[in-house]
Short mmCIF file of C-alpha atoms (C1' of nucleotides) in Angstrom, two decimals:
data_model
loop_
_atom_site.label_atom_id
_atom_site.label_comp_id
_atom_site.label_asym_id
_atom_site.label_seq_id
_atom_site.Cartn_x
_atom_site.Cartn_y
_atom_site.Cartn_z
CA UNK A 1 -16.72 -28.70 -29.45
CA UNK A 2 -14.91 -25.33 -28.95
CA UNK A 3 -16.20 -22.46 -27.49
CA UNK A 4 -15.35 -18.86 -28.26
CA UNK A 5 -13.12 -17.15 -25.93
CA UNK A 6 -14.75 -14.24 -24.23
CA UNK A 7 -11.52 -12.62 -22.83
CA UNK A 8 -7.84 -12.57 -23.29
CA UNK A 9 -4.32 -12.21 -21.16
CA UNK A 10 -4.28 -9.21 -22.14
CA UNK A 11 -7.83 -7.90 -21.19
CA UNK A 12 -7.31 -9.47 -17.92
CA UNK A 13 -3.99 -7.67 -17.22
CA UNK A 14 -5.82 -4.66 -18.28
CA UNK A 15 -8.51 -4.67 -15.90
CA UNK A 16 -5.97 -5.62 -13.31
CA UNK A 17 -4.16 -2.52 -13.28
CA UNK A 18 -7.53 -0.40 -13.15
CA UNK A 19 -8.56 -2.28 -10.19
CA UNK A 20 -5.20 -2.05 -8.73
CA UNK A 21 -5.52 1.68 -8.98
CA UNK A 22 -8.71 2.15 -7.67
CA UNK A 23 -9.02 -0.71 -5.05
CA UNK A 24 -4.99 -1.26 -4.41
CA UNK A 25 -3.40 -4.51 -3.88
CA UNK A 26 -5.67 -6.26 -1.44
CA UNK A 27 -8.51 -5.13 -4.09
CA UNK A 28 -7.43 -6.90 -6.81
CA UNK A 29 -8.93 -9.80 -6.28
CA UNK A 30 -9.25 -13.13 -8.93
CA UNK A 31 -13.28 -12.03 -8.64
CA UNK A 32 -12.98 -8.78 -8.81
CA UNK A 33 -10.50 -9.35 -12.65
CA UNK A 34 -13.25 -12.02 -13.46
CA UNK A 35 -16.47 -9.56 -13.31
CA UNK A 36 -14.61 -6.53 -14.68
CA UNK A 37 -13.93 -8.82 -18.14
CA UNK A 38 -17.10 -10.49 -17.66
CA UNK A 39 -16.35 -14.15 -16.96
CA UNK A 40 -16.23 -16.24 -14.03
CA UNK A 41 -13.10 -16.59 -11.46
CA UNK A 42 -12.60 -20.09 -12.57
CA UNK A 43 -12.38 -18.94 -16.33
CA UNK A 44 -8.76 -16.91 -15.14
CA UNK A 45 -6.77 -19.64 -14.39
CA UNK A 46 -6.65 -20.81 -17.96
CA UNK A 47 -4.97 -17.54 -18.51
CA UNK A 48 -2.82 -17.13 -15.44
CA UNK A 49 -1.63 -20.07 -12.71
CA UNK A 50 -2.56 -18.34 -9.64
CA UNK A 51 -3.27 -14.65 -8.02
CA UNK A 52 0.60 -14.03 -7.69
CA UNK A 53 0.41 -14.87 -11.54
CA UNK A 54 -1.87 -11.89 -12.03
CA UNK A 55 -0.26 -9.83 -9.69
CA UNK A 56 3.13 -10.28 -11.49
CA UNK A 57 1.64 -9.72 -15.13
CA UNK A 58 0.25 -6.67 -13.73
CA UNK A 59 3.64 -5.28 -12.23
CA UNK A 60 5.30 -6.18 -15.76
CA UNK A 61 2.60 -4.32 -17.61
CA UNK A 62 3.16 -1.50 -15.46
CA UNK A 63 7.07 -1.80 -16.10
CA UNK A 64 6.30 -1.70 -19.81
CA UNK A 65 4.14 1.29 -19.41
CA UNK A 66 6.28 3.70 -18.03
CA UNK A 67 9.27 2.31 -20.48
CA UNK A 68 6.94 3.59 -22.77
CA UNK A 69 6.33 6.91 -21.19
CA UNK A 70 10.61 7.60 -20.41
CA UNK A 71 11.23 6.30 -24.26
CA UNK A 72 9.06 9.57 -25.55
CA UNK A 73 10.03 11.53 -22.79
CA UNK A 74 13.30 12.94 -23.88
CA UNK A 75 16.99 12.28 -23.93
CA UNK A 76 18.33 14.53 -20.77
CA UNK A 77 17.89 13.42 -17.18
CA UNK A 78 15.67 16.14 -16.12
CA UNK A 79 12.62 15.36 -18.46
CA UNK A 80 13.20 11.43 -17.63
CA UNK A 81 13.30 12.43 -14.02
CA UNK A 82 9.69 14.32 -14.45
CA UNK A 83 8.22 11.75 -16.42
CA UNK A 84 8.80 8.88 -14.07
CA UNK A 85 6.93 11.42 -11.20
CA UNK A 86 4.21 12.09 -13.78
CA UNK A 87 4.01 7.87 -14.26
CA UNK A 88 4.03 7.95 -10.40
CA UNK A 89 1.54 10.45 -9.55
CA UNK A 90 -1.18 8.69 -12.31
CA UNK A 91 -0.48 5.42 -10.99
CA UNK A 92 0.68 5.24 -7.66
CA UNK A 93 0.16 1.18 -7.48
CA UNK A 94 1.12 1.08 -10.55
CA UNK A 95 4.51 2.68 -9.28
CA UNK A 96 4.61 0.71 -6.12
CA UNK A 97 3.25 -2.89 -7.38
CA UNK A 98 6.57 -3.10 -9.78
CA UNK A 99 9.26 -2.66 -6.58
CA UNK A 100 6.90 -5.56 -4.90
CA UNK A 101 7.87 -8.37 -7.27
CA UNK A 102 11.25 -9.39 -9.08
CA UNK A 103 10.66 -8.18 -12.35
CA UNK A 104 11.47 -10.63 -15.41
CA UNK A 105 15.18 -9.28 -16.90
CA UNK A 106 14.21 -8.04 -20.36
CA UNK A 107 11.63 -6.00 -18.77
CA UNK A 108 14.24 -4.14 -16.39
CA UNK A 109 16.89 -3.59 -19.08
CA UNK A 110 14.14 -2.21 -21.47
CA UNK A 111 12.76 0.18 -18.58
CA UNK A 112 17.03 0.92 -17.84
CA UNK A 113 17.89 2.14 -21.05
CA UNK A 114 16.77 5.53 -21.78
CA UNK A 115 18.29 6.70 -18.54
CA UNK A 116 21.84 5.12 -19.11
CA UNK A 117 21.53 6.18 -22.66
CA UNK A 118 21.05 9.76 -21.15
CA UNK A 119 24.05 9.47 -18.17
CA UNK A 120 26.34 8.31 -20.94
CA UNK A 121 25.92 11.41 -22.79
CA UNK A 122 26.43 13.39 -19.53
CA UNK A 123 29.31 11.26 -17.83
CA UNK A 124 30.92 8.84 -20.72
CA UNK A 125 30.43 5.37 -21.20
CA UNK A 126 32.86 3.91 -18.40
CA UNK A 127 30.58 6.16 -15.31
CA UNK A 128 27.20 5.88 -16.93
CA UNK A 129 26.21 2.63 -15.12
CA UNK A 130 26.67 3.78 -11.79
CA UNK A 131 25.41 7.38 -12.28
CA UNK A 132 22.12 6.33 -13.87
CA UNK A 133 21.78 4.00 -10.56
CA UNK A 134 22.22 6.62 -8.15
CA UNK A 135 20.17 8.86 -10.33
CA UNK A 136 17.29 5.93 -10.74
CA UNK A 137 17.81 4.88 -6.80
CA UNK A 138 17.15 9.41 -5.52
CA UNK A 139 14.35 9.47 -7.90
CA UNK A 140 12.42 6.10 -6.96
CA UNK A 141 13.15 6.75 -2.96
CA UNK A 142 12.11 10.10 -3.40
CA UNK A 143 8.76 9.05 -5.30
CA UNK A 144 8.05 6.79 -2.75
CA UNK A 145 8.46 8.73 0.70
CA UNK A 146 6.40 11.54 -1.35
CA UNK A 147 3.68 9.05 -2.06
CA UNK A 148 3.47 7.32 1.27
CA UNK A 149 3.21 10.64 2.81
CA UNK A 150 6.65 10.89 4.33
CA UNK A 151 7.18 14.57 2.97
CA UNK A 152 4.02 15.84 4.64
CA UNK A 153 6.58 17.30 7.76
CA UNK A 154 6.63 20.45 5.61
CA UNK A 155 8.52 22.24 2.46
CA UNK A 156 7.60 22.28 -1.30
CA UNK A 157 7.69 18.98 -2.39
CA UNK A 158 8.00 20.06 -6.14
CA UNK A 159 10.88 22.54 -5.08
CA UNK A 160 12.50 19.35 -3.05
CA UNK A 161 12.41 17.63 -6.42
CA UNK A 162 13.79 20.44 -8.31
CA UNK A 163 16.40 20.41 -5.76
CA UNK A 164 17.87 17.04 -6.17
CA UNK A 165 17.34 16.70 -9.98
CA UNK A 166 19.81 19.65 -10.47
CA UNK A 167 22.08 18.95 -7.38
CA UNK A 168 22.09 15.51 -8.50
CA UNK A 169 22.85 16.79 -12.42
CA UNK A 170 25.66 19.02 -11.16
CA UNK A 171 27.30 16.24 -9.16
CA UNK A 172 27.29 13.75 -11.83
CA UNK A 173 29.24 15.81 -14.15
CA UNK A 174 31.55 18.07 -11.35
CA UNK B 1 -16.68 -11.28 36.49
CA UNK B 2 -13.13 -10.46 35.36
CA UNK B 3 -11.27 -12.40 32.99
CA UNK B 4 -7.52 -12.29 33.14
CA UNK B 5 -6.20 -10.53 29.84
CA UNK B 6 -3.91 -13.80 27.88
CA UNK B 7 -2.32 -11.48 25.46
CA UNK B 8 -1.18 -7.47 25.00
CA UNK B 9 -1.22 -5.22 21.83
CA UNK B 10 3.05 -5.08 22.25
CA UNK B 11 2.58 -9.24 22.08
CA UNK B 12 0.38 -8.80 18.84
CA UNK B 13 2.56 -6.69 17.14
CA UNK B 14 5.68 -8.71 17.97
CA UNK B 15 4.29 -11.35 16.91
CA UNK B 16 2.99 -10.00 13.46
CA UNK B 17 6.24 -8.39 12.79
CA UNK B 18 7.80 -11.90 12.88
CA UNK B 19 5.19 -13.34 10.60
CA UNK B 20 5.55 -10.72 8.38
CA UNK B 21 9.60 -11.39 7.73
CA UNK B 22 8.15 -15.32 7.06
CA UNK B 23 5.10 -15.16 5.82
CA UNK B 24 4.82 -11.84 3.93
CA UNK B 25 2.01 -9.26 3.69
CA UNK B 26 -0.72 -11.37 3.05
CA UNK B 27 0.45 -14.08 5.80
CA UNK B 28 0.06 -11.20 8.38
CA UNK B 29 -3.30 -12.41 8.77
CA UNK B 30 -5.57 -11.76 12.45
CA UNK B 31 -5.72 -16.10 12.71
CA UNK B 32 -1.89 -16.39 12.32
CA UNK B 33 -1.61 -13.91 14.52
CA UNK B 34 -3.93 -15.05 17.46
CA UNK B 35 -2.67 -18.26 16.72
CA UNK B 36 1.22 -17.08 17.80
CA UNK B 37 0.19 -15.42 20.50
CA UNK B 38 -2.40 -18.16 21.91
CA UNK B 39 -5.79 -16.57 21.46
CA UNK B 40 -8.67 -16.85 19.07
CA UNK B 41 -8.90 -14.39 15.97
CA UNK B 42 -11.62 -12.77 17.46
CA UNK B 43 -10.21 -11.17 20.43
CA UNK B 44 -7.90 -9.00 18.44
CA UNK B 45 -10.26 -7.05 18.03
CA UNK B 46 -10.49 -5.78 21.69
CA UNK B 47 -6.81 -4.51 20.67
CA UNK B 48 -7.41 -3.69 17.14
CA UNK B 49 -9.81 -1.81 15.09
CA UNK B 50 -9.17 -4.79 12.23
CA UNK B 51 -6.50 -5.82 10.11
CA UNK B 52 -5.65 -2.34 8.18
CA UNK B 53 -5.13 -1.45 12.12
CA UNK B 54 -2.77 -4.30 12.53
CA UNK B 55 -0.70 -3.60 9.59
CA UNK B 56 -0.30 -0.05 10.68
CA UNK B 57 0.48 -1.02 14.20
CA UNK B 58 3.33 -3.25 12.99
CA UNK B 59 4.44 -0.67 10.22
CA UNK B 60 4.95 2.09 13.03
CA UNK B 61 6.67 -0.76 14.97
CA UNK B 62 9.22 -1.15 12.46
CA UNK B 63 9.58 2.74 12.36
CA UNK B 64 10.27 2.78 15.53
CA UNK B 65 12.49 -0.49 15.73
CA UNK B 66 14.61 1.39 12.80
CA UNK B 67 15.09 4.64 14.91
CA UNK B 68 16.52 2.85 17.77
CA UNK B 69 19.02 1.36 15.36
CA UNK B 70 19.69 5.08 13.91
CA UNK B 71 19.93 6.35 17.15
CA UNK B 72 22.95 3.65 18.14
CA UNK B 73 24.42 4.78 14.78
CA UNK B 74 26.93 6.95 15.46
CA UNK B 75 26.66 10.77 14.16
CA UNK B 76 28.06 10.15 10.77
CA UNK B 77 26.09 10.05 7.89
CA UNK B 78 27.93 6.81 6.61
CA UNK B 79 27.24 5.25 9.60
CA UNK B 80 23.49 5.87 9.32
CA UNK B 81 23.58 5.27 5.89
CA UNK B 82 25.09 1.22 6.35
CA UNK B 83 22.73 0.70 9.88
CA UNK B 84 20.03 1.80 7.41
CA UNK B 85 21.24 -0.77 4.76
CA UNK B 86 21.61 -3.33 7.59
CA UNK B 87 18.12 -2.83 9.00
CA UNK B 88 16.85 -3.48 5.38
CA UNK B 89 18.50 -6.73 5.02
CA UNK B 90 17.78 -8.17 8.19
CA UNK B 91 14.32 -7.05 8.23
CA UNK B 92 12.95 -6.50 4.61
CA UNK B 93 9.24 -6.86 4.54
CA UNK B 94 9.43 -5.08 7.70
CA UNK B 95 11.53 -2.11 5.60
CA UNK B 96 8.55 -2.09 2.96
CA UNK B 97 5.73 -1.96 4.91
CA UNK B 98 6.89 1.33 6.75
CA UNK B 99 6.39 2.73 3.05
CA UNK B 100 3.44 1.22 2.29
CA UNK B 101 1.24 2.82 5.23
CA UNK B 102 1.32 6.70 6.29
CA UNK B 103 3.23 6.76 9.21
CA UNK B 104 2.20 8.57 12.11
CA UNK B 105 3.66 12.24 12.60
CA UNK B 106 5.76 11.73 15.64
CA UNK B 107 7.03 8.43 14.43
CA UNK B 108 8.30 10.21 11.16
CA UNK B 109 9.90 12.81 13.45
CA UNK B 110 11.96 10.92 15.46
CA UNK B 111 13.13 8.57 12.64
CA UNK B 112 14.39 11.81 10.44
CA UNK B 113 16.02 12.96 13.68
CA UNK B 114 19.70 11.14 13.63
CA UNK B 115 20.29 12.18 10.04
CA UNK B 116 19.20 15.94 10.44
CA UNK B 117 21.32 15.97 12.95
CA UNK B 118 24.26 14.24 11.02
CA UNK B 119 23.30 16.60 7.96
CA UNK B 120 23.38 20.14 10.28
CA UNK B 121 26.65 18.77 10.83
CA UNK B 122 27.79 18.58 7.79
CA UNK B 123 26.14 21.33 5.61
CA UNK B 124 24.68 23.61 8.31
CA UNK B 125 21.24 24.38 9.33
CA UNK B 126 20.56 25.91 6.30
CA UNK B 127 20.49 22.96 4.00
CA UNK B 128 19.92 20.46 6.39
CA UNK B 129 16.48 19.48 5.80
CA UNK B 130 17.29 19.41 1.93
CA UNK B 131 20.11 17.34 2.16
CA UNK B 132 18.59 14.91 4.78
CA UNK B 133 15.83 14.38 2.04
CA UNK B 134 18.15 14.16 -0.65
CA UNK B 135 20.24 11.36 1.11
CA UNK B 136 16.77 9.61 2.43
CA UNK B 137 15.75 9.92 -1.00
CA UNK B 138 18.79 7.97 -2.36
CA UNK B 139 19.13 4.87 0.10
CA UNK B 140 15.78 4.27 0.76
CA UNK B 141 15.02 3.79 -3.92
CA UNK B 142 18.86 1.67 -3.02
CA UNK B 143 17.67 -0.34 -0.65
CA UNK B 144 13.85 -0.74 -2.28
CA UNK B 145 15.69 -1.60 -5.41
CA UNK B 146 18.04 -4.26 -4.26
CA UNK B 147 15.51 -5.90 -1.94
CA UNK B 148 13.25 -6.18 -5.55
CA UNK B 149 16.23 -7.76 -7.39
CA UNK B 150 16.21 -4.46 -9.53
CA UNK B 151 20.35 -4.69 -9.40
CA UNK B 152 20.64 -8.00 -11.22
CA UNK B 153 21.90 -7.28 -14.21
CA UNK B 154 25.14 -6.83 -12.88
CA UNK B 155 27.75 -5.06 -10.67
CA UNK B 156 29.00 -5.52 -7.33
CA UNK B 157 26.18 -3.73 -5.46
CA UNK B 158 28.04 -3.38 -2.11
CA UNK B 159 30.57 -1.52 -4.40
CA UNK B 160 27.86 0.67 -5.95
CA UNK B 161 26.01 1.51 -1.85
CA UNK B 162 29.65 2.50 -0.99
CA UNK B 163 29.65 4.81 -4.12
CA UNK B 164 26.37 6.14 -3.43
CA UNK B 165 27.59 7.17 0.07
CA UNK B 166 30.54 8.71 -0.89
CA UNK B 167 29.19 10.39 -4.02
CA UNK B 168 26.43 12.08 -2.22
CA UNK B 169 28.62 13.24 0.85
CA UNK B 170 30.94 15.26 -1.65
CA UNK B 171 27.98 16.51 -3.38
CA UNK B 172 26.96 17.88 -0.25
CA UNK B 173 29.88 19.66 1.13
CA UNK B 174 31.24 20.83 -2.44
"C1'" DA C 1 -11.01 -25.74 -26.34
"C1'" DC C 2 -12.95 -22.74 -23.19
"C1'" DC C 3 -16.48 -21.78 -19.71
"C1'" DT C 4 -19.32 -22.73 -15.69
"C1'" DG C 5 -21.51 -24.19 -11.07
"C1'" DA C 6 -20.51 -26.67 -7.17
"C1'" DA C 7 -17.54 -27.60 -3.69
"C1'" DC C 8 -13.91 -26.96 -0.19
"C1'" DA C 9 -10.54 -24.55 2.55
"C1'" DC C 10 -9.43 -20.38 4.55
"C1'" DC C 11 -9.85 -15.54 6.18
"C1'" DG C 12 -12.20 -11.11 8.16
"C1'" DT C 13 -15.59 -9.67 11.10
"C1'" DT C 14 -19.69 -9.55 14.26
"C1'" DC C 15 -22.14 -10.97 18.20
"C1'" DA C 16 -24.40 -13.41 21.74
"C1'" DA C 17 -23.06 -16.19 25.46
"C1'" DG C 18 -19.65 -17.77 28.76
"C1'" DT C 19 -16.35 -16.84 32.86
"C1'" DA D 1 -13.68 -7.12 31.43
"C1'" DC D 2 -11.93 -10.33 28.31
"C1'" DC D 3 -12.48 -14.61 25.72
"C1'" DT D 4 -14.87 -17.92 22.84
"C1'" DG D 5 -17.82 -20.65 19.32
"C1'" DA D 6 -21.00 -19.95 15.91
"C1'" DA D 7 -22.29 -17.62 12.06
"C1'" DC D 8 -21.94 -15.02 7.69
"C1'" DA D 9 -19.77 -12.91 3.74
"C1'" DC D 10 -16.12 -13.22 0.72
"C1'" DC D 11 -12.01 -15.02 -1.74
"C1'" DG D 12 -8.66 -18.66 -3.93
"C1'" DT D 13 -8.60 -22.80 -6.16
"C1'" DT D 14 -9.97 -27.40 -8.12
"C1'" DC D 15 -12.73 -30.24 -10.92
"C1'" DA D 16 -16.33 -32.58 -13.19
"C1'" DA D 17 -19.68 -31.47 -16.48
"C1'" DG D 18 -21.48 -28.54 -20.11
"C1'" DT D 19 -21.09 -26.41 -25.02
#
DNA sequence: ACCTGAACACCGTTCAAGT
DNA sequence: ACCTGAACACCGTTCAAGT
């Protein structure tokens, strides 16, 4: 005799990145998921194998959301550059939970390709590779140390990100 | 009546930065730690406030484990740059969990020190700070991003740290 | 087919009692 | 002074039983 199903993957992930935000990693709990879509902790694992399941859908989804916000962003390296902050600053675990786990390949290729479709505008196809990695490696250091508090010694943290978009920019194409 | 102290907090957080390279963040529990170190879970807490405290004990441990590494460099940014790289490989989870906590002021200090002073070298006082952020920036996303698997999709990625290096040390002095 | 309560193992933390 | 066992709350996970 079936029974109706009260939640979905997709609810589930859902919930799991609001938690995440709000209650970080240790918070997000198979209980905590469970209540939030209003169903028991049992009820998840016909969804999801395990809690590293969960925590891995939830690091894709975040992947997926700020592909989303760079594909709207803009086709230079400056605007891509501020939107992955912006993605950053909204979701700090968001940002951090998708360095944590090895992301699945599509995922990373999707998230890749505005950027290299912007450095092969600005350096030609045969640098583009390498100068959207050192672009992508400055900007997700930088987001990091400024999240974890490793900027608080002093200066303008937006003017230090000014600093290396442009010097960065410049050094690509001199 | 006296009882003669069985463990130290410099045991403890010996001990939980070797489970954390085997076990990971959530294996850095308080019972595998009293457990390595011969003691029941309970008296860690005459050491530590609980296990937030622990993790942060063990993060600053790998701060400072990193700076003595730094400081047996050499003066030369490439220098820093590859003991920086090395430290990452042979210690990764304990490279992630210095970002994951907010480091203690002094800690941060005397970490930045080596490269400020490799960067005055190079650029002069005046952009020293900048460029020492810029260059922090850059390795630490690198070194974040290979330890995730992020450079998968292709490329030699000693190649591509080499070209970092280089790349960003002509930025700087052009 | 999906959901649940019950059960078990394991962890964080407190505290009274031991030496 | 430091250490321990006992206790409690909470979480991950499995599974038999419900609909």
């Amino acid at each position: 005799m079936p029974t109706p199903e009260r939640t979905s993957t997709e609810e589930i992930v859902a919930a799991g990145r609001e938690i995440l935000e709000v209650a970080g990693p240790s918070g997000l709990t198979m209980q905590a998921v469970a209540e939030r879509v209003g169903v028991r902790a049992p009820s998840l694992y016909k969804r999801l194998r395990d809690r590293d399941a969960l925590h891995a859908a939830v690091a894709a989804a975040s992947i997926d959301a700020l592909t989303a916000r760079l594909e709207s962003a803009g086709d230079d390296i400056a605007a891509l550059a501020h939107a992955y902050r912006r993605f950053a600053q909204e979701h700090p675990e968001g940002f951090r939970i998708m360095f944590s786990i090895a992301a699945p390949h599509d995922a990373l290729e999707r998230s890749a390709a505005p950027l290299i479709r912007a450095a092969t505008a600005l350096v030609g196809d045969d640098d583009a590779l390498d100068a959207a990695r050192l672009f992508t490696a400055w900007a997700t250091g930088f987001l990091q140390m400024e999240l974890s508090g490793a900027f608080r010694l002093g200066g303008d943290v937006d003017r230090a990100f000014e600093y290396g978009v442009s010097r960065l920019t410049a050094g690509m194409t001199g």
